[in-house]
Coordinates of C-alpha atoms and ligand atoms in Angstrom, one line a residue:
X17 CA -28.2 41.9 -61.6
X18 CA -28.8 40.1 -58.2
X19 CA -25.8 39.6 -55.9
X20 CA -25.9 35.9 -56.7
X21 CA -25.7 36.5 -60.5
X22 CA -23.0 39.1 -60.0
X23 CA -20.9 36.6 -58.0
X24 CA -21.5 33.8 -60.5
X25 CA -20.5 36.1 -63.3
X26 CA -17.2 36.9 -61.6
X27 CA -16.6 33.1 -61.2
X28 CA -17.3 32.5 -64.9
X29 CA -15.2 35.4 -65.9
X30 CA -12.2 34.1 -63.9
X31 CA -12.7 30.8 -65.8
X32 CA -12.7 32.7 -69.1
X33 CA -9.5 34.7 -68.3
X34 CA -7.8 31.5 -67.2
X35 CA -8.0 30.3 -70.9
X36 CA -5.6 33.1 -71.9
X37 CA -2.4 31.4 -71.3
X38 CA 1.1 31.1 -72.9
X39 CA 1.0 27.4 -72.4
X40 CA -1.9 25.0 -73.4
X41 CA -1.9 22.8 -70.2
X42 CA -1.3 25.3 -67.5
X43 CA -2.0 29.0 -66.7
X44 CA 1.0 31.3 -67.4
X45 CA 0.3 34.9 -68.3
X46 CA 3.4 37.1 -68.2
X47 CA 3.6 40.8 -68.7
X48 CA 3.1 42.1 -72.3
X49 CA 2.5 38.7 -73.9
X50 CA -0.2 37.8 -76.5
X51 CA -2.4 36.1 -73.8
X52 CA -2.1 39.3 -71.7
X53 CA -3.3 41.3 -74.7
X54 CA -6.4 38.9 -74.9
X55 CA -7.0 39.3 -71.2
X56 CA -6.7 43.1 -71.3
X57 CA -9.0 43.4 -74.4
X58 CA -11.6 41.2 -72.7
X59 CA -11.5 43.2 -69.5
X60 CA -11.8 46.4 -71.5
X61 CA -15.0 45.0 -73.1
X62 CA -16.5 44.1 -69.7
X63 CA -15.6 47.5 -68.4
X64 CA -17.4 49.2 -71.3
X65 CA -20.4 47.0 -70.8
X66 CA -20.4 48.2 -67.2
X67 CA -20.7 51.8 -68.3
X68 CA -17.0 52.8 -68.1
X69 CA -14.8 54.7 -70.5
X70 CA -11.6 52.7 -71.0
X71 CA -8.0 53.3 -72.0
X72 CA -4.6 51.5 -71.8
X73 CA -1.8 53.5 -70.3
X74 CA 1.9 53.6 -71.3
X75 CA 3.0 50.4 -69.5
X76 CA -0.1 48.4 -70.6
X77 CA -2.5 48.7 -67.6
X78 CA -6.1 48.7 -68.6
X79 CA -8.1 51.4 -66.9
X80 CA -11.9 52.0 -66.8
X81 CA -13.6 55.1 -65.4
X82 CA -17.1 55.5 -64.1
X83 CA -18.0 59.1 -63.5
X84 CA -19.4 60.6 -60.3
X85 CA -22.7 62.3 -59.8
X86 CA -21.1 65.8 -59.9
X87 CA -18.2 67.5 -61.6
X88 CA -15.0 68.0 -59.5
X89 CA -15.7 64.9 -57.5
X90 CA -12.9 62.8 -56.0
X91 CA -11.9 59.4 -57.4
X92 CA -11.7 56.0 -55.7
X93 CA -9.3 53.5 -57.4
X94 CA -10.2 49.8 -57.4
X95 CA -8.6 46.8 -59.1
X96 CA -5.8 44.2 -59.0
X97 CA -3.4 42.6 -61.5
X98 CA -4.0 40.5 -64.7
X99 CA -0.6 38.7 -64.9
X100 CA 0.0 35.4 -63.2
X101 CA 2.8 33.2 -61.9
X102 CA 3.7 29.9 -63.7
X103 CA 1.1 27.2 -63.3
X104 CA -1.2 29.7 -61.6
X105 CA -4.6 29.6 -60.1
X106 CA -7.5 31.5 -61.6
X107 CA -8.2 34.0 -58.8
X108 CA -4.9 35.7 -57.7
X109 CA -5.4 39.1 -59.4
X110 CA -8.4 38.7 -61.7
X111 CA -10.8 38.3 -58.7
X112 CA -10.0 41.9 -57.6
X113 CA -10.4 43.3 -61.1
X114 CA -13.6 41.4 -61.8
X115 CA -15.2 42.2 -58.4
X116 CA -14.5 45.9 -59.0
X117 CA -16.2 45.7 -62.5
X118 CA -19.2 43.9 -61.0
X119 CA -19.7 46.6 -58.4
X120 CA -19.6 49.3 -61.1
X121 CA -21.9 47.2 -63.3
X122 CA -24.5 47.0 -60.5
X123 CA -24.3 50.8 -60.1
X124 CA -24.7 51.3 -63.9
X125 CA -27.7 49.0 -64.0
X126 CA -29.4 51.1 -61.4
X127 CA -28.3 54.2 -63.2
X128 CA -26.7 55.3 -60.0
X129 CA -23.8 57.6 -59.6
X130 CA -21.8 58.1 -56.4
X131 CA -20.4 61.3 -55.1
X132 CA -17.0 60.1 -56.2
X133 CA -15.8 58.6 -59.5
X134 CA -14.5 55.0 -59.7
X135 CA -11.5 53.9 -61.6
X136 CA -10.9 50.2 -62.1
X137 CA -7.3 49.1 -62.8
X138 CA -6.2 45.9 -64.4
X139 CA -2.5 46.0 -63.7
X140 CA -0.3 44.6 -66.4
X141 CA 2.4 43.1 -64.1
X142 CA 2.4 42.5 -60.4
X143 CA 4.0 39.0 -60.1
X144 CA 7.2 40.1 -61.9
X145 CA 7.5 36.7 -63.6
X146 CA 8.9 38.0 -66.9
X147 CA 11.3 40.7 -65.6
X148 CA 11.8 39.6 -62.0
X149 CA 10.7 42.8 -60.5
X150 CA 7.2 43.0 -59.1
X151 CA 4.6 45.8 -59.4
X152 CA 5.7 47.1 -62.9
X153 CA 2.1 48.2 -63.6
X154 CA 1.2 49.8 -60.3
X155 CA 4.7 51.5 -59.9
X156 CA 4.1 53.4 -63.1
X157 CA 0.7 54.6 -61.8
X158 CA 2.3 55.5 -58.5
X159 CA 5.1 57.4 -60.3
X160 CA 7.8 55.2 -58.7
X161 CA 8.8 53.1 -61.7
X162 CA 12.6 52.5 -61.8
X163 CA 13.7 53.6 -65.4
X164 CA 17.0 51.7 -64.9
X165 CA 15.3 48.4 -65.4
X166 CA 14.1 49.2 -68.9
X167 CA 17.2 47.5 -70.3
X168 CA 16.6 44.3 -68.3
X169 CA 16.0 41.3 -70.5
X170 CA 13.6 38.4 -70.2
X171 CA 14.7 34.7 -70.7
X172 CA 14.5 35.2 -74.5
X173 CA 16.7 38.3 -74.4
X174 CA 13.9 40.8 -75.0
X175 CA 14.5 44.1 -73.2
X176 CA 11.6 45.4 -71.1
X177 CA 11.4 48.6 -73.2
X178 CA 10.9 46.5 -76.3
X179 CA 8.2 44.4 -74.6
X180 CA 6.3 47.5 -73.6
X181 CA 6.5 48.9 -77.1
X182 CA 5.3 45.6 -78.7
X183 CA 2.3 45.7 -76.3
X184 CA 1.3 49.1 -77.5
X185 CA 2.9 51.1 -74.7
X186 CA 5.5 53.8 -74.6
X187 CA 8.6 53.1 -72.5
X188 CA 9.9 56.6 -73.2
X189 CA 6.9 58.3 -71.6
X190 CA 6.0 56.2 -68.6
X191 CA 6.0 59.3 -66.4
X192 CA 2.9 60.5 -68.3
X193 CA 1.0 57.5 -66.9
X194 CA 1.6 58.5 -63.3
X195 CA -1.9 59.1 -61.8
X196 CA -2.1 62.6 -60.3
X197 CA -3.0 62.2 -56.6
X198 CA -4.8 65.5 -55.8
X199 CA -8.3 64.1 -56.5
X200 CA -7.8 60.6 -55.1
X201 CA -9.7 59.2 -52.1
X202 CA -7.7 56.0 -52.1
X203 CA -7.2 52.5 -53.6
X204 CA -9.1 49.4 -52.6
X205 CA -8.3 45.9 -53.7
X206 CA -10.2 42.6 -53.3
X207 CA -7.9 39.6 -53.3
X208 CA -7.9 35.9 -52.5
X209 CA -6.4 35.5 -49.0
X210 CA -3.8 33.0 -50.3
X211 CA -3.5 31.6 -46.7
X212 CA -5.5 29.5 -44.3
X213 CA -6.6 32.0 -41.6
X214 CA -10.1 33.0 -42.7
X215 CA -11.0 29.4 -43.4
X216 CA -9.9 28.4 -39.9
X217 CA -12.0 31.2 -38.5
X218 CA -15.0 30.3 -40.7
X219 CA -15.1 33.8 -42.1
X220 CA -15.9 34.7 -45.7
X221 CA -13.7 37.9 -45.8
X222 CA -11.1 39.8 -43.8
X223 CA -9.4 43.2 -43.7
X224 CA -5.6 43.5 -44.4
X225 CA -3.6 45.4 -41.9
X226 CA -0.1 45.3 -43.5
X227 CA 1.8 43.7 -46.4
X228 CA 5.1 42.0 -45.6
X229 CA 8.4 43.4 -46.9
X230 CA 10.1 41.4 -49.5
X231 CA 13.6 41.0 -51.1
X232 CA 14.4 39.2 -54.3
X233 CA 17.9 38.2 -55.5
X234 CA 19.3 36.5 -58.5
X235 CA 22.5 34.6 -57.5
X236 CA 25.1 33.2 -59.9
X237 CA 27.6 30.4 -58.9
X238 CA 30.5 30.2 -61.4
X239 CA 32.7 27.1 -61.4
X240 CA 34.3 25.0 -64.1
X241 CA 32.4 22.7 -66.5
X242 CA 34.1 19.5 -67.4
X243 CA 33.8 15.8 -68.2
X244 CA 31.7 13.8 -65.7
X245 CA 33.8 10.7 -66.2
X246 CA 37.3 11.9 -66.1
X247 CA 37.8 14.8 -63.6
X248 CA 38.5 13.4 -60.1
X249 CA 36.2 14.7 -57.4
X250 CA 38.9 16.6 -55.5
X251 CA 39.8 18.6 -58.7
X252 CA 36.3 19.7 -59.5
X253 CA 34.7 23.2 -59.2
X254 CA 31.1 22.0 -59.4
X255 CA 28.8 25.0 -59.3
X256 CA 25.7 23.0 -58.5
X257 CA 27.2 21.2 -55.4
X258 CA 28.1 24.7 -54.1
X259 CA 24.7 26.0 -54.8
X260 CA 23.1 23.0 -53.1
X261 CA 25.1 23.7 -49.9
X262 CA 24.1 27.4 -50.0
X263 CA 20.4 26.4 -50.5
X264 CA 20.6 24.0 -47.5
X265 CA 22.1 26.9 -45.5
X266 CA 19.2 29.2 -46.5
X267 CA 16.7 26.7 -45.1
X268 CA 18.7 26.2 -41.9
X269 CA 18.9 29.9 -41.3
X270 CA 15.3 30.7 -42.1
X271 CA 13.5 27.9 -40.3
X272 CA 14.3 28.8 -36.6
X273 CA 13.5 32.5 -37.1
X274 CA 9.9 33.3 -36.3
X275 CA 8.1 34.9 -39.3
X276 CA 11.0 34.6 -41.7
X277 CA 10.3 32.9 -45.0
X278 CA 12.9 32.1 -47.7
X279 CA 12.3 30.5 -51.0
X280 CA 14.5 29.3 -53.8
X281 CA 12.0 28.9 -56.6
X282 CA 14.2 28.8 -59.7
X283 CA 17.4 26.9 -60.4
X284 CA 19.2 27.0 -63.8
X285 CA 22.1 24.7 -64.5
X286 CA 24.5 25.3 -67.3
X287 CA 25.5 23.7 -69.6
X288 CA 22.8 21.3 -68.4
X289 CA 23.8 17.8 -69.5
X290 CA 23.9 14.6 -67.4
X291 CA 27.6 13.9 -68.3
X292 CA 28.9 17.4 -67.8
X293 CA 30.0 18.9 -64.5
X294 CA 27.8 22.0 -63.9
X295 CA 29.8 25.1 -64.8
X296 CA 27.3 27.8 -63.9
X297 CA 24.2 27.8 -61.7
X298 CA 21.7 30.7 -61.2
X299 CA 19.2 30.6 -58.5
X300 CA 16.4 32.9 -57.4
X301 CA 16.0 33.8 -53.7
X302 CA 12.9 35.4 -52.2
X303 CA 13.1 36.5 -48.5
X304 CA 10.2 38.0 -46.5
X305 CA 9.6 39.2 -42.9
X306 CA 7.2 41.8 -41.5
X307 CA 10.1 43.5 -39.8
X308 CA 12.3 45.1 -42.4
X309 CA 15.4 45.1 -40.2
X310 CA 15.1 41.4 -39.5
X311 CA 14.7 40.8 -43.3
X312 CA 17.7 42.9 -44.2
X313 CA 19.9 41.2 -41.5
X314 CA 18.8 37.8 -42.7
X315 CA 19.7 38.6 -46.3
X316 CA 23.1 39.9 -45.2
X317 CA 23.7 36.7 -43.2
X318 CA 22.7 34.5 -46.1
X319 CA 25.0 36.4 -48.5
X320 CA 28.0 36.0 -46.1
X321 CA 27.3 32.3 -45.7
X322 CA 27.2 31.8 -49.4
X323 CA 30.5 33.7 -49.9
X324 CA 32.1 31.4 -47.3
X325 CA 30.8 28.2 -48.8
X326 CA 31.8 29.3 -52.3
X327 CA 35.2 30.5 -51.3
X328 CA 36.0 27.1 -49.8
X329 CA 35.1 25.4 -53.1
X330 CA 36.8 27.7 -55.5
X331 CA 33.4 29.0 -56.8
X332 CA 32.8 32.6 -57.7
X333 CA 29.5 34.0 -56.6
X334 CA 27.5 37.1 -57.6
X335 CA 24.5 38.4 -55.7
X336 CA 22.2 40.7 -57.6
X337 CA 19.4 42.3 -55.7
X338 CA 16.4 42.5 -58.0
X339 CA 13.8 43.8 -55.5
X340 CA 13.7 45.3 -52.1
X341 CA 10.2 46.4 -50.9
X342 CA 9.5 47.5 -47.3
X343 CA 6.5 46.3 -45.3
X344 CA 3.6 48.7 -45.8
X345 CA 0.7 49.4 -43.4
X346 CA -2.8 49.8 -44.9
X347 CA -4.4 53.2 -44.2
X348 CA -5.9 53.0 -40.6
X349 CA -9.0 55.1 -41.6
X350 CA -9.7 52.8 -44.5
X351 CA -9.2 49.7 -42.3
X352 CA -11.8 51.0 -40.0
X353 CA -14.3 51.7 -42.8
X354 CA -13.7 48.2 -44.1
X355 CA -14.2 46.8 -40.6
X356 CA -17.5 48.7 -40.2
X357 CA -18.7 47.6 -43.6
X358 CA -18.1 43.9 -42.6
X359 CA -19.8 44.3 -39.2
X360 CA -22.8 46.1 -40.7
X361 CA -23.3 43.0 -42.8
X362 CA -23.3 40.9 -39.7
X363 CA -19.9 39.3 -39.9
X364 CA -16.9 39.5 -37.5
X365 CA -14.3 41.9 -38.9
X366 CA -11.1 40.0 -38.7
X367 CA -7.9 42.0 -39.5
X368 CA -4.9 40.1 -40.7
X369 CA -1.5 40.8 -42.3
X370 CA -0.6 39.7 -45.8
X371 CA 2.5 37.6 -46.4
X372 CA 1.9 37.9 -50.2
X373 CA 2.8 41.1 -52.1
X374 CA 0.1 43.2 -53.7
X375 CA -0.2 46.3 -55.9
X376 CA -1.1 48.3 -52.7
X377 CA 2.7 48.2 -51.9
X378 CA 3.3 50.5 -54.9
X379 CA 0.1 52.5 -54.6
X380 CA 0.7 53.4 -50.9
X381 CA 3.2 55.9 -52.3
X382 CA 0.3 57.6 -54.1
X383 CA -2.8 57.4 -51.9
X384 CA -4.7 55.6 -49.1
X385 CA -4.8 51.9 -49.5
X386 CA -7.2 49.1 -48.2
X387 CA -7.5 45.5 -49.0
X388 CA -10.3 43.0 -48.5
X389 CA -9.3 39.3 -48.5
X390 CA -11.7 36.6 -49.6
X391 CA -11.4 33.1 -47.9
X392 CA -9.2 30.7 -49.8
X393 CA -9.7 26.9 -49.9
X394 CA -7.0 25.1 -47.9
X395 CA -4.8 28.2 -48.0
X396 CA -3.6 27.1 -51.4
X397 CA -2.4 29.7 -53.9
X398 CA 0.1 30.2 -56.7
X399 CA -1.2 26.8 -57.7
X400 CA -3.9 25.6 -60.0
X401 CA -5.9 24.2 -57.0
X402 CA -6.5 27.8 -55.8
X403 CA -10.2 28.1 -55.0
X404 CA -12.8 30.6 -53.7
X405 CA -16.5 30.2 -53.2
X406 CA -19.1 32.2 -55.1
X407 CA -21.0 32.8 -51.8
X408 CA -17.8 34.5 -50.4
X409 CA -17.4 36.6 -53.5
X410 CA -21.0 37.7 -53.1
X411 CA -20.1 38.9 -49.5
X412 CA -17.0 40.7 -51.0
X413 CA -19.3 42.6 -53.4
X414 CA -21.6 43.6 -50.5
X415 CA -18.7 44.7 -48.3
X416 CA -17.4 46.9 -51.2
X417 CA -20.8 48.4 -51.7
X418 CA -21.1 49.1 -48.0
X419 CA -17.7 50.7 -48.1
X420 CA -18.8 52.9 -51.0
X421 CA -21.8 54.0 -48.9
X422 CA -19.7 54.9 -45.9
X423 CA -17.3 56.8 -48.1
X424 CA -20.2 58.6 -49.8
X425 CA -21.5 59.7 -46.3
X426 CA -18.0 61.1 -45.6
X427 CA -18.2 63.0 -48.8
X428 CA -21.4 64.5 -47.4
X429 CA -23.5 63.5 -50.3
X430 CA -24.9 60.1 -49.7
Ligands
GLV2 C1 3.0 38.0 -55.3 O1 2.0 37.3 -55.4 C2 4.0 37.7 -54.4 O2 3.8 37.9 -53.2 O3 5.1 37.3 -54.8
MN3 MN1 0.5 36.2 -56.8
MN4 MN1 -2.0 38.8 -56.5

């Protein structure tokens, strides 16, 4: 398979996976749902066709393995996630899984084995859309999964443990799916950049230096529902007016602070009728900064501010932290190998941080990590307009293959 065919196949396969959605008119593929089953089964077929043995682990990750040229060889992990956000693009996640499969398929076609085995992971959850906690799939593989969240329910009241069981997994034995680390060389992930920097530099790919730390909260505002026509304004305890003030404060706090980003992406109003005063509001809050101390201070400040606003309006508020992940650095040695691979292909090796979260955040607890970003059109992501070019995907395949060659040299058996 030529490079061009391999890149075009990846693009076509991204289109195919984008059809496996919970909603007919937009792409939504949450953890352990029937469309996720279709995506996993399709990925498993493509893995088998590329010469891999395949299994699903106890959380629902799909894992393909391509053996090395000798017994007792080490293993390089590749991959990304198969779940999506709501109204997602086609490339965030699947691009990494499919590029990994394409690299293995090209080895298989040439009947070539490397001095290390390759394992390709299609992680079952990275976005955390269904259970609000990211990296469910990769944290099981890393052995850092938090058992306390197995009782957490989704919007339909289904506990995480039950969703895992329905998907064919085993919530009681997730520890068995921790990947032993003794034979691992590391984990490498190809991912759409999701930002505008590579496009501005006119570069097809770039190397990730670090992944920004990240806090997520679920915040309840509890007031008093009542009749929209009869309760005078000064007697109201309107949960939504309080939440609106708090949201405004979040923007005012975050805007002037260099590198701080804060997002309220979900607002639920109850009981939710035009002629009823909102009695309860729940919002999500996502806060990120490369400096963990600044992020924690900002979160603390936002919580204090919210308590003050709510106290002055007779509104009770409850902050629940649903995620707190520190900034991670990619492995310096792997960054250098990735830079060399890019330079040997004749491109400038640009190193950039990631504002988006990735499975490497969980896997850095297990092994070395590296990420290769692919240029993104207009920096648009988490949106159906997300777009990459087949030519850039072809470069990503080449960089990965060069990376394998450098790693093989290091194993002394090129
Ligand atoms: C995942 O894409 C995240 O950064 O939230
Ligand atoms: Mn994403
Ligand atoms: Mn992603």
